[in-house]
Coordinates of C-alpha atoms in Angstrom, one line a residue:
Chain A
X1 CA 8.8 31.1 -9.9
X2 CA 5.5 29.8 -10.7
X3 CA 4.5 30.4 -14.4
X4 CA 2.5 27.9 -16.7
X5 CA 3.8 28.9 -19.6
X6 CA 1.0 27.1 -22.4
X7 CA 3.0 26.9 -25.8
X8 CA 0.3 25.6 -27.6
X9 CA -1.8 29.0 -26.4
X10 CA 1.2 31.1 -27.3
X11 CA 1.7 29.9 -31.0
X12 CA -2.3 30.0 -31.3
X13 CA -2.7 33.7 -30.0
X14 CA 0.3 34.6 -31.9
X15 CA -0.7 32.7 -35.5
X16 CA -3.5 35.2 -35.6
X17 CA -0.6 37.6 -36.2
X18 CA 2.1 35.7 -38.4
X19 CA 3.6 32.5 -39.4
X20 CA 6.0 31.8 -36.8
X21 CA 9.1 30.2 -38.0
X22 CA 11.8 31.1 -35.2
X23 CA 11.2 31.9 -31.4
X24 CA 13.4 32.9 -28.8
X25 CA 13.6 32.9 -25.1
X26 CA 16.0 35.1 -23.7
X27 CA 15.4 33.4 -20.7
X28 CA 13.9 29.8 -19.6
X29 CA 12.4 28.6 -15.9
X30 CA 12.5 25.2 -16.7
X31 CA 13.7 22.5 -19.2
X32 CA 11.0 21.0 -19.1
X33 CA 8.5 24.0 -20.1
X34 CA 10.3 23.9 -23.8
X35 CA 8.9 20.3 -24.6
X36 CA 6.5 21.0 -26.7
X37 CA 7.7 24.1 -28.3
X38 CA 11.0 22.1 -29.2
X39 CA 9.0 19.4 -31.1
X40 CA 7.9 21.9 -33.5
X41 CA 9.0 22.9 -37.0
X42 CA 10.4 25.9 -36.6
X43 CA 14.0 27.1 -34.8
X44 CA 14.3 27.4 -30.9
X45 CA 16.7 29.6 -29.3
X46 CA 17.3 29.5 -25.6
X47 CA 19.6 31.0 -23.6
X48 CA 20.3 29.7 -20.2
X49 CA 21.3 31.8 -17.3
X50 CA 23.6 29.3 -15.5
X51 CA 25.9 26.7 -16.8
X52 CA 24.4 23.6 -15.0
X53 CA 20.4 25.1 -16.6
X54 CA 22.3 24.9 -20.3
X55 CA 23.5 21.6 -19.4
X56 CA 20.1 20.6 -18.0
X57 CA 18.5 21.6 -21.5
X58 CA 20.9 20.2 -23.8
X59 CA 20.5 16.5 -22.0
X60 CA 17.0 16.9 -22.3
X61 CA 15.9 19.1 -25.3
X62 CA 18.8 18.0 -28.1
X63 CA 17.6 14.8 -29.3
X64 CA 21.1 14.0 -31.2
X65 CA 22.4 12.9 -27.2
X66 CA 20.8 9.7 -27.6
X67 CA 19.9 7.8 -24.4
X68 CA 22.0 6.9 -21.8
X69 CA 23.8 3.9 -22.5
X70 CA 22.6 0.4 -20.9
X71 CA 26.5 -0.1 -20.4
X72 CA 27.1 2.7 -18.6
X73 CA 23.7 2.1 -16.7
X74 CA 25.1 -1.0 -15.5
X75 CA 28.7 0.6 -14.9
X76 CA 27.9 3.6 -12.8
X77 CA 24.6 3.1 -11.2
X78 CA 25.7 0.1 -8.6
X79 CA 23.8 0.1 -5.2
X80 CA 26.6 1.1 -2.3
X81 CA 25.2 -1.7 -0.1
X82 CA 27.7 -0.3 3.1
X83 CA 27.1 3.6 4.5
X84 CA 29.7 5.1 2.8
X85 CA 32.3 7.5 5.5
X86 CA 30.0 10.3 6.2
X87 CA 33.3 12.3 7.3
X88 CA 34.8 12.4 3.7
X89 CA 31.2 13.6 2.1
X90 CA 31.3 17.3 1.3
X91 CA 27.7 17.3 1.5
X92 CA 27.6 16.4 5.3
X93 CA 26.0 19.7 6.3
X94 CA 23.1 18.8 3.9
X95 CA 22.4 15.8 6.3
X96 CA 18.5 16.1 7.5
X97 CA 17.9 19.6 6.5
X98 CA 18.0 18.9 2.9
X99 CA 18.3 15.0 2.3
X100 CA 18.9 12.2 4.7
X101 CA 21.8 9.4 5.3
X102 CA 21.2 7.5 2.5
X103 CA 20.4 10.0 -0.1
X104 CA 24.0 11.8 0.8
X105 CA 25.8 8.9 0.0
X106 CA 24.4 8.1 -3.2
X107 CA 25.0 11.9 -4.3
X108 CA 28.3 12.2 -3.0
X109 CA 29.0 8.4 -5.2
X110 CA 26.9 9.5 -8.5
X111 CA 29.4 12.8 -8.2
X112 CA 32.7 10.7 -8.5
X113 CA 30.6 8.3 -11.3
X114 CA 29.9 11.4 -13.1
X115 CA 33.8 12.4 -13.2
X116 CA 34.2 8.7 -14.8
X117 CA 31.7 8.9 -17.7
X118 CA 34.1 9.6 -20.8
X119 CA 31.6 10.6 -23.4
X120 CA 30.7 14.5 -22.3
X121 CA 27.1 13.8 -23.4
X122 CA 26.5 10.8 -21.7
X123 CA 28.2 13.0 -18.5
X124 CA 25.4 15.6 -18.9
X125 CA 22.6 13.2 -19.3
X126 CA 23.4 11.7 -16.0
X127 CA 24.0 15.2 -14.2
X128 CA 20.9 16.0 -15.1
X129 CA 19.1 12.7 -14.0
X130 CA 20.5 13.5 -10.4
X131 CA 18.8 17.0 -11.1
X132 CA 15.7 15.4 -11.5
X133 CA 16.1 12.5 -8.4
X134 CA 16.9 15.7 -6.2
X135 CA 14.0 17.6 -7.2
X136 CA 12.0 14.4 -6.2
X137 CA 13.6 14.0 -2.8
X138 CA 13.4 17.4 -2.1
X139 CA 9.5 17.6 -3.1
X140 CA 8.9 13.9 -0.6
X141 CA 10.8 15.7 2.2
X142 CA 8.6 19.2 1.9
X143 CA 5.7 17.2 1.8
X144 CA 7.0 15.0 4.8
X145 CA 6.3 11.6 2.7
X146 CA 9.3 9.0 2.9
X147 CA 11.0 8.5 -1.1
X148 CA 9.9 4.0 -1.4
X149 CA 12.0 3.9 -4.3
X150 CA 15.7 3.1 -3.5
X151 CA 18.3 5.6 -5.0
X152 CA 19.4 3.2 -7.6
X153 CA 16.2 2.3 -8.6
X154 CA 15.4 5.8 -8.8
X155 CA 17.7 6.4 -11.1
X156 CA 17.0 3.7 -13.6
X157 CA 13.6 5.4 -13.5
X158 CA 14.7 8.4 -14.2
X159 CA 17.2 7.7 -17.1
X160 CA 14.0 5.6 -18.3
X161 CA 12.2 8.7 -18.6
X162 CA 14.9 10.7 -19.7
X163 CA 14.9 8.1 -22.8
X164 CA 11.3 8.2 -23.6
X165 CA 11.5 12.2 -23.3
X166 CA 14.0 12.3 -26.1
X167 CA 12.4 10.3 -28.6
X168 CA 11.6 11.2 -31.8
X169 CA 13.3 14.7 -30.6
X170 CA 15.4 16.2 -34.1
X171 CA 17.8 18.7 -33.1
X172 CA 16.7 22.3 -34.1
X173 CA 17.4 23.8 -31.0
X174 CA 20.3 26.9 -30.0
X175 CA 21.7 27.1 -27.0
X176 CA 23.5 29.4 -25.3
X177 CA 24.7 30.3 -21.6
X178 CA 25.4 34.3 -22.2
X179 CA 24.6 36.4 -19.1
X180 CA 21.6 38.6 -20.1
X181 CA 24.0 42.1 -19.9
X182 CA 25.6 40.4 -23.0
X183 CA 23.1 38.3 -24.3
X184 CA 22.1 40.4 -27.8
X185 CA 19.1 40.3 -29.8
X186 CA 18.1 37.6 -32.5
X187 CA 16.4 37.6 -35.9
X188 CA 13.4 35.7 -34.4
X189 CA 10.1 35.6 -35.6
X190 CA 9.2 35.6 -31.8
X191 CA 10.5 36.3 -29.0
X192 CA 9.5 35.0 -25.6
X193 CA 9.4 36.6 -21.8
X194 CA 8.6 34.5 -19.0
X195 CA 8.7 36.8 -16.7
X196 CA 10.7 36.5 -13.3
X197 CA 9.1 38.5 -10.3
X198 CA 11.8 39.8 -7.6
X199 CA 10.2 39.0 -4.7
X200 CA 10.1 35.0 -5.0
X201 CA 12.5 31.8 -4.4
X202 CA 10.7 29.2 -5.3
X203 CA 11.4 25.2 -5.1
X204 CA 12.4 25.3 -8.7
X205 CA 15.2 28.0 -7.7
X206 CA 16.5 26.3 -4.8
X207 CA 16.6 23.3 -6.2
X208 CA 18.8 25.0 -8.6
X209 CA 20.7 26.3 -6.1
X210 CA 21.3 23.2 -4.7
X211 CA 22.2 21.6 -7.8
X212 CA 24.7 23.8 -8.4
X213 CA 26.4 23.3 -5.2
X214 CA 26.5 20.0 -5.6
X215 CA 27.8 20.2 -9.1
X216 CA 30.7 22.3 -8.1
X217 CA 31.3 20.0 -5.0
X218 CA 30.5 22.3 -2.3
X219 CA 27.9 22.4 0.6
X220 CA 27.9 26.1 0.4
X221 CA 24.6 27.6 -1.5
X222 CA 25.3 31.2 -1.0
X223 CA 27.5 31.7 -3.5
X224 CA 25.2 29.9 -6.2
X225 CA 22.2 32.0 -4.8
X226 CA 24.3 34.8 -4.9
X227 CA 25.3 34.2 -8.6
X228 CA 21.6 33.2 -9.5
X229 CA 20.6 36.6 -8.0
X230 CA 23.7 38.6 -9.7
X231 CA 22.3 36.8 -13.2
X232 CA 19.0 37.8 -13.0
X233 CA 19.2 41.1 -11.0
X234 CA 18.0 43.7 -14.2
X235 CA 15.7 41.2 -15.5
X236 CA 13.7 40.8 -12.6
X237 CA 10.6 42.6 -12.1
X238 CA 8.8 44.4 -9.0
X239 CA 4.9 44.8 -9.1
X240 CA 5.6 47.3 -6.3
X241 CA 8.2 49.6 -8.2
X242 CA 8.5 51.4 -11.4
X243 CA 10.6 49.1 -13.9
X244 CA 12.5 50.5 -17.0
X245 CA 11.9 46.9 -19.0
X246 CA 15.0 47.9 -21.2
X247 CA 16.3 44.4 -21.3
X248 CA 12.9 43.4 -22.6
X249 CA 12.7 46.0 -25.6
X250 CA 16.8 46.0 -26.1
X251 CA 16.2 41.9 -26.5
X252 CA 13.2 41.7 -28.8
X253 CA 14.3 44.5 -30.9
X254 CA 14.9 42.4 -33.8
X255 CA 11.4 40.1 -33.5
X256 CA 8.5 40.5 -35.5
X257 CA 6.0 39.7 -31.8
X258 CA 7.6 40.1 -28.9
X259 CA 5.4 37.5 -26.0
X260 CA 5.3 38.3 -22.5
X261 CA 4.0 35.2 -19.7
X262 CA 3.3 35.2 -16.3
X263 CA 0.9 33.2 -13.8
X264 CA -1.1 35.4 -11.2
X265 CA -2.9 34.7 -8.0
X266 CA -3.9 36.6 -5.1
X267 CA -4.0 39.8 -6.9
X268 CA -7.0 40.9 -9.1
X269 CA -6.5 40.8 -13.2
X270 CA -6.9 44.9 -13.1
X271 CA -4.3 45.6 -11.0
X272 CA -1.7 43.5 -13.2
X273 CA -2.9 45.4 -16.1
X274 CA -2.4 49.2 -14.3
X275 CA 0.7 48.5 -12.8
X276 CA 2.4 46.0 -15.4
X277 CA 0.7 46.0 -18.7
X278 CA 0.2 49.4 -19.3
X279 CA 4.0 50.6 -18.5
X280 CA 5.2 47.7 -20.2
X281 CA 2.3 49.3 -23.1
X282 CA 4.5 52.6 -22.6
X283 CA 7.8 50.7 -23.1
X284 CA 7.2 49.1 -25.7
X285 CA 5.3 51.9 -27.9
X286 CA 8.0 53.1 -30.1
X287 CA 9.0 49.5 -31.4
X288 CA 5.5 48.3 -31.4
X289 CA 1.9 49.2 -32.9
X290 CA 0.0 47.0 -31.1
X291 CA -0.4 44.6 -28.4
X292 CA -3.3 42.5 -27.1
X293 CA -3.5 40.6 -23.4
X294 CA -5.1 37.5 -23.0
X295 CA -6.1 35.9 -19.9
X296 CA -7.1 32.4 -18.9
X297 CA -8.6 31.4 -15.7
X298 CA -7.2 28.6 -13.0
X299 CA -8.9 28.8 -10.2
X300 CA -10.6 32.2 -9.6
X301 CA -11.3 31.7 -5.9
X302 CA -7.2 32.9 -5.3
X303 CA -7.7 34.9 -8.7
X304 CA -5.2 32.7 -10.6
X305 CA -5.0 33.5 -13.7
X306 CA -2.6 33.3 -16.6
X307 CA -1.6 35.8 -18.4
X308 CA -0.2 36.7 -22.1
X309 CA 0.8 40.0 -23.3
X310 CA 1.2 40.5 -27.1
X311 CA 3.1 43.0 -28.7
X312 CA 3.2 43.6 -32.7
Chain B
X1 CA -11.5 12.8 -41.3
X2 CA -11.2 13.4 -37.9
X3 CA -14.4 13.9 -36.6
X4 CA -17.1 11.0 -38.3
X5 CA -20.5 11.8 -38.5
X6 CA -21.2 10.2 -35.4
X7 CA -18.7 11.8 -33.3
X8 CA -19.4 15.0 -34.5
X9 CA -23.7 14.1 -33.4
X10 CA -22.3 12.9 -30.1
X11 CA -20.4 16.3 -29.6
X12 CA -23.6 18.2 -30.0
X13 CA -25.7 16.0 -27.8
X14 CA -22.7 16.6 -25.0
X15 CA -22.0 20.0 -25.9
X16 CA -26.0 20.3 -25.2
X17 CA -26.2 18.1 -22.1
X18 CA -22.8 20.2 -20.6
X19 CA -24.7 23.5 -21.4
X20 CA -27.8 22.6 -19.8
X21 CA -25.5 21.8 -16.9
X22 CA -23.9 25.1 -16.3
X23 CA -27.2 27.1 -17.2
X24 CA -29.1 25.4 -14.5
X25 CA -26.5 25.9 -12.5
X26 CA -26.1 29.6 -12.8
X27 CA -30.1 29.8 -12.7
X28 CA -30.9 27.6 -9.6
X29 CA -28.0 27.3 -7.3
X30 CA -30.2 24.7 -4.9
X31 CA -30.6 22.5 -7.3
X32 CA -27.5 20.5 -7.5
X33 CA -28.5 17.5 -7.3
X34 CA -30.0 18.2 -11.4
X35 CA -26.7 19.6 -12.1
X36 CA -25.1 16.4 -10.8
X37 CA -27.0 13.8 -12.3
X38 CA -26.8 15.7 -15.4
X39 CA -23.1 15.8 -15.4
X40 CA -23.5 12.0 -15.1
X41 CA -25.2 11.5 -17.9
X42 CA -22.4 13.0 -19.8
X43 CA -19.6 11.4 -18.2
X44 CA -21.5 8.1 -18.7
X45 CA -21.8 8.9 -22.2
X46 CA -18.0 9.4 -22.8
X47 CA -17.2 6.4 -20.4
X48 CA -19.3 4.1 -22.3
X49 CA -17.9 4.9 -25.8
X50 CA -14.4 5.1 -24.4
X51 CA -15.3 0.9 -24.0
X52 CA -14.3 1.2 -19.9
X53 CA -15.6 -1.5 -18.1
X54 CA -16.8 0.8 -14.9
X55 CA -18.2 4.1 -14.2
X56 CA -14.6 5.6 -14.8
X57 CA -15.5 9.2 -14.3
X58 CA -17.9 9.2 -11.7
X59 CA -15.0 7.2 -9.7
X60 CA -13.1 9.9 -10.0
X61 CA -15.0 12.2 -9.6
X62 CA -15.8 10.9 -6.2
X63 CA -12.3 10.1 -5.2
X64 CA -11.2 13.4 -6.4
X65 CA -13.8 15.4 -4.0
X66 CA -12.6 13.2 -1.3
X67 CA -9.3 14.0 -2.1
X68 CA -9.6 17.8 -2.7
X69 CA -12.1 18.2 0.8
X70 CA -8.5 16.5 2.5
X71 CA -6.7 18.7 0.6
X72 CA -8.2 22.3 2.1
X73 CA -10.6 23.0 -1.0
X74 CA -13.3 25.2 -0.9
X75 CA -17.0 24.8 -2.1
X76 CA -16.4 26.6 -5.7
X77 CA -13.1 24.9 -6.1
X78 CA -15.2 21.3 -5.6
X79 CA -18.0 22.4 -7.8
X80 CA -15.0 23.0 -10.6
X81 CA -13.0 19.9 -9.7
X82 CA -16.1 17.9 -10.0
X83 CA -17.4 18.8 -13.4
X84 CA -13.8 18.7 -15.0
X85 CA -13.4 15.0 -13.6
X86 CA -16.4 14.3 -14.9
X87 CA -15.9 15.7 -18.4
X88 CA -11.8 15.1 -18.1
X89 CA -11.6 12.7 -21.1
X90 CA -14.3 14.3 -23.3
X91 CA -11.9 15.3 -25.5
X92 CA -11.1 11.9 -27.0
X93 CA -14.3 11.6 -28.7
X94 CA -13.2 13.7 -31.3
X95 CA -10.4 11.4 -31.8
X96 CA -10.3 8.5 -34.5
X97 CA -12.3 5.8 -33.3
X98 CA -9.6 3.4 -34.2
X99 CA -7.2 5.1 -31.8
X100 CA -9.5 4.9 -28.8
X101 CA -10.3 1.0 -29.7
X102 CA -6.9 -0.6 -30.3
X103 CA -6.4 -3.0 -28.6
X104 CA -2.0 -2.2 -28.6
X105 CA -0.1 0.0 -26.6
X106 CA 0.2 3.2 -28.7
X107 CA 3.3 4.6 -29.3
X108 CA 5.0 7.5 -31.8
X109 CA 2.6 9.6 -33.7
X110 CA -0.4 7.7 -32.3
X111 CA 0.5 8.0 -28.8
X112 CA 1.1 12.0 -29.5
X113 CA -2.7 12.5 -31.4
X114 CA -4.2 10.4 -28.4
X115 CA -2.3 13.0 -26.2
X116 CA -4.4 16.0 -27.6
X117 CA -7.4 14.8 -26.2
X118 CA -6.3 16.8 -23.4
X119 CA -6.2 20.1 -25.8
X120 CA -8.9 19.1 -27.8
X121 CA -11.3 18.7 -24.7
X122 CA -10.3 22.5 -23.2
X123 CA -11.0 24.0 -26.7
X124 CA -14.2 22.5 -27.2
X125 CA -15.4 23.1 -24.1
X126 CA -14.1 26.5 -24.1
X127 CA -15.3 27.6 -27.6
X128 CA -18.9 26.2 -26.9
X129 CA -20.2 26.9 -23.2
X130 CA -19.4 30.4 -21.8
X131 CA -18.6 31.0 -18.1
X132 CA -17.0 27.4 -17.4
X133 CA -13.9 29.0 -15.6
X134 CA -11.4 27.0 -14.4
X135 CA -12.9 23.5 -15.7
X136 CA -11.4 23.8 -19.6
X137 CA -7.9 24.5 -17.8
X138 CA -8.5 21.6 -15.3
X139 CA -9.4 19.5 -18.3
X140 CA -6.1 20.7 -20.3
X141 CA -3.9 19.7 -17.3
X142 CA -5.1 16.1 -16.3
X143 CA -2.0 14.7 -17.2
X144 CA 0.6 16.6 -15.9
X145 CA 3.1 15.2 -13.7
X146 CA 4.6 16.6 -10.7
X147 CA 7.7 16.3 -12.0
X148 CA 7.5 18.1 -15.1
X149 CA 7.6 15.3 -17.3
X150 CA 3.7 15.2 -18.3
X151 CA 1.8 16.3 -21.0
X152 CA 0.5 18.8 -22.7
X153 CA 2.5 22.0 -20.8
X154 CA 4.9 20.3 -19.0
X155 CA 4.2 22.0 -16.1
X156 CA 5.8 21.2 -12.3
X157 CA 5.2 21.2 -9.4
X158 CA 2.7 23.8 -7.5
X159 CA 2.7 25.1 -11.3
X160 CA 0.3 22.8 -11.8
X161 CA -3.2 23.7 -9.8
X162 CA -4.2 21.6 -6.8
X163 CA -7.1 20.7 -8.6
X164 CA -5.7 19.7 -11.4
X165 CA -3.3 17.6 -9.3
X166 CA -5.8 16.1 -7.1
X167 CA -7.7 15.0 -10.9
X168 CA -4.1 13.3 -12.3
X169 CA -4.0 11.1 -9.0
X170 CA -7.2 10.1 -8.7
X171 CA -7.3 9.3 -12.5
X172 CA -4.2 7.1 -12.2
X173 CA -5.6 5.4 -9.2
X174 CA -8.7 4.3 -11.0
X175 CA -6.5 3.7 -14.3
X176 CA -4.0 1.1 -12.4
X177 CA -7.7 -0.8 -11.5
X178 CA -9.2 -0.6 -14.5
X179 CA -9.1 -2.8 -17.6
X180 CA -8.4 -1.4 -20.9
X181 CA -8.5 -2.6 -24.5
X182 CA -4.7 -3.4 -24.7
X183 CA -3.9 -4.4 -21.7
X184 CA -5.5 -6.0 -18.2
X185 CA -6.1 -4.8 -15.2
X186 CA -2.6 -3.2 -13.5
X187 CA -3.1 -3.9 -10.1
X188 CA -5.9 -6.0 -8.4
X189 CA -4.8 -5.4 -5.0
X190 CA -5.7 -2.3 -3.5
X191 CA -2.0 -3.1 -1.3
X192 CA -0.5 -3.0 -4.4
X193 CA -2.1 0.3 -5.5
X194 CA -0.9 1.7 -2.7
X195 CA 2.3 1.1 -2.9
X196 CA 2.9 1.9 -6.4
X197 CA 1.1 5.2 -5.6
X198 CA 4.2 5.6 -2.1
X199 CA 6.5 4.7 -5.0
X200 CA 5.2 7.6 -7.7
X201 CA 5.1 10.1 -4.7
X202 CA 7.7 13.3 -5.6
X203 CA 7.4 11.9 -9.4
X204 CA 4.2 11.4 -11.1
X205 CA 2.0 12.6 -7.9
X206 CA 2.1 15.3 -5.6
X207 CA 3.7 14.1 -1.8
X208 CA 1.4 16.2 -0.2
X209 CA -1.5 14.4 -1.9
X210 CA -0.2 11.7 -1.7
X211 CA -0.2 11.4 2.7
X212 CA -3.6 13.1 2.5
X213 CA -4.9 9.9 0.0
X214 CA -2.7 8.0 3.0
X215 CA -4.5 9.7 5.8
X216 CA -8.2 9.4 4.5
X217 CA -9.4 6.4 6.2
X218 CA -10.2 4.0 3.6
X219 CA -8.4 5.4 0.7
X220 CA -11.2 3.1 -1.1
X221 CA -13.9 4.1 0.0
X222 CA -15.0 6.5 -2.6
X223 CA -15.9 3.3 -5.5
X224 CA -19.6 3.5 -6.6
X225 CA -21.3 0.9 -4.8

């Protein structure tokens, strides 16, 4: 899914409304996209659709973790010097369409050190490095550049940046792993849609995909897709077909604004606003007075835009 | 105060000179060569009180059209990329002098306000000139990583627009050359560039970019002579 979601844009177009003091995202693409928001002084709810993507944000986003420990560093980050028995890797099917040799050995060995980490914490911090190192060896193989850095190396980098991510970070952040069928609606202030699109699987997703497999020790990346695509399957949207949006209304019933996101390109600003923002307009209606879309430009030669739909 | 007298006189003056920039531009398409030297002007404004010791954002301004030609741009994407490397760092001049002179490395709540430059430099730009476009967003995203670990959206990946890709590379790539106030130059070798550039690939910079900077002859070539 591409979608730049811009916090600071969000809590500007939105302080024109109210004083936000709570936000919640139903739903999150990326860890990483919640930096900012996090840093804030209000309360953040998230909910994560997938165990490892809770895990993911709760190493990265809840500053009472810490670091990861110089001792364990030093204890399960050794260099394998000797190719480890490709025959015992369960990731052997991986070889040369996803990573090569070397890479499989280090993930099949930072599994087992995972397994060995006591603290659960620590554990998750160094799950989701390898997260990160994959997404980083996936991107050098897509764009056909060799990774210089050595795995080990790679991963002190990463742990490095992990550190200097969490700093200063207080802990004011929920969250939860609730399937969105269950998932119910908070007292928030505001609450945020990033909106998923039906039709896409992008890097971000398999990489996901990917992780997960490799999480759960298998080579097998159907059945995470599958459950990925299960998870999302009502909250999903079509540009092409009619959409009901009840998840979106049942899960901002309780917020004050309710913020809808989503990057375009390759289709013209008008034809998002007739065939998304005005049914989503009709939705919407009987909880809602108002809304108001706002739209940022990216690079208009492939119409790329980004867009932000208000509701109040 | 944030913004001293001074600041807020050189603001006008670029606010003025950028304007004057786009008008022509919309007025008199053939004359880019104005537009150009106009946007030069600026840039060498903000280089010189930002105390670098070369023509910073003309470098990367001409590494970055280099880079973005490799990279499949068209015409109007070029005419974008170049004004927003050329204006990328205006937004630190309404930042406390003292942050953009000291001579430490900043960390904490100093490192954060130097980090809204970024913001600061979109918003200005986009509350001032109409009909920039895509530059304000190019200027917001200048420090993104490909990894999702920059600043100030956090964005990854394709997320972030090739141009604003092609910018963060070819602003680090004059940075690790460059002298600042709290530290020396990074690198001195252009081997050595390289190589840390091979070594950022999949993290800070995009791969792709990254073998089309590779493949351009002499990935040098672009420095002011």
């Amino acid at each position: 899914m591409t979608l730049r979601l811009q916090s600071s844009w969000l809590l500007e177009a939105v302080s024109e409304v109210a004083t936000v003091d709570s936000v919640f995202f139903p739903i999150i693409h990326r860890f990483s996209a919640l930096n900012w928001l996090s840093r804030r002084e209000f309360s953040l709810s998230v909910n994560a659709v997938t165990a490892s993507q809770a895990m993911i944000l709760r190493a990265w986003l809840d500053g009472r973790n810490g670091p990861f420990s110089d001792k364990n560093l030093q204890k399960f980050n050794q260099q394998i010097k000797n190719p480890l028995d490709l025959s015992m890797n369960p990731f052997r099917a991986w070889k040369d369409r996803w990573f090569d040799r070397q890479q499989l050995d280090y993930l099949f060995y930072w599994r087992e050190a995972a397994f060995e980490i006591e603290d659960e914490k620590q554990r998750e911090i160094f799950w989701s490095a390898v997260y990160q190192i994959m997404s980083c060896w996936l991107s050098n193989r897509a764009g056909d550049m060799q990774t210089v850095c050595q795995p080990d190396e790679i991963m002190g980098l990463m742990l490095n940046r992990h550190g200097e991510f969490i700093r200063g970070r207080e802990a004011k952040i929920e969250i939860t792993n609730s399937s969105l069928d269950e998932l119910e609606a908070r007292n928030a202030c505001l609450t945020v849609f990033p909106l998923v699109f039906a039709d896409e699987e992008s890097s971000e997703t398999t990489l996901q995909i990917i992780f997960d497999a490799w999480q759960n020790g298998h080579d097998d990346l159907e059945l995470p897709r599958r459950e990925l695509r299960v998870q999302l399957r009502r909250y999903q949207i079509s540009i092409e077909r009619p959409n009901d949006y009840h998840i979106f209304t049942k899960l901002s019933s309780n917020s004050q604004i309710a913020a809808i996101a989503w990057s375009g390109a390759d289709l013209p600003p008008t034809l998002y606003e007739q065939e998304l923002v005005k049914p989503m307009q009709k939705a919407f209606e009987k909880r809602y007075t108002q809304s108001r879309l706002l739209m940022k430009a990216v690079d208009r030669s492939s119409d790329s835009y980004d867009y932000l739909l208000l509701f109040y | 105060m944030l913004i001293t007298l001074f600041n807020a006189v050189l603001i006008l003056l670029i606010t003025w000179l950028a304007y004057l920039y786009f008008d022509l531009r919309e007025k008199a398409m053939p004359a880019r060569e104005r537009y150009s030297q106009l946007l030069g002007g600026v840039s060498s404004i903000v280089d010189r009180l930002e105390g670098y010791d070369k023509a910073h954002s003309s470098e990367i301004a001409g590494l970055s059209l280099i880079l973005g030609r490799a990279s499949g741009m068209n015409d109007e994407q070029l005419q974008s990329l170049n004004a927003a490397a050329m204006l990328h760092d205006v937004g630190e001049l309404l930042l406390p002098r003292s942050i953009m002179k000291s001579n430490k490395r900043l960390e904490g709540d100093d490192l954060e306000l130097l980090r809204t430059h970024t913001l600061l430099g979109e918003l200005h730009l986009k509350s001032q000139i109409d009909g920039l476009d895509e530059v304000p967003s190019l200027i917001r995203w200048h420090h993104e990583r490909w990894d999702g670990l920059g600043y100030p959206d956090n964005l990854k990946g394709e997320e972030i627009p090739l141009a604003a890709r092609v910018l963060a590379l070819a602003d680090a790539i004059s940075a690790m050359n460059a002298q600042r106030s709290y530290r020396s130059r990074q690198f001195v070798r252009t081997d050595d560039i390289v190589a840390e550039v091979k070594r950022l690939s999949g993290m800070q910079f995009d791969p792709q970019l990254v073998k089309n900077w590779l493949a351009i002859g002499n990935p040098f070539e672009y420095k002011p002579k």
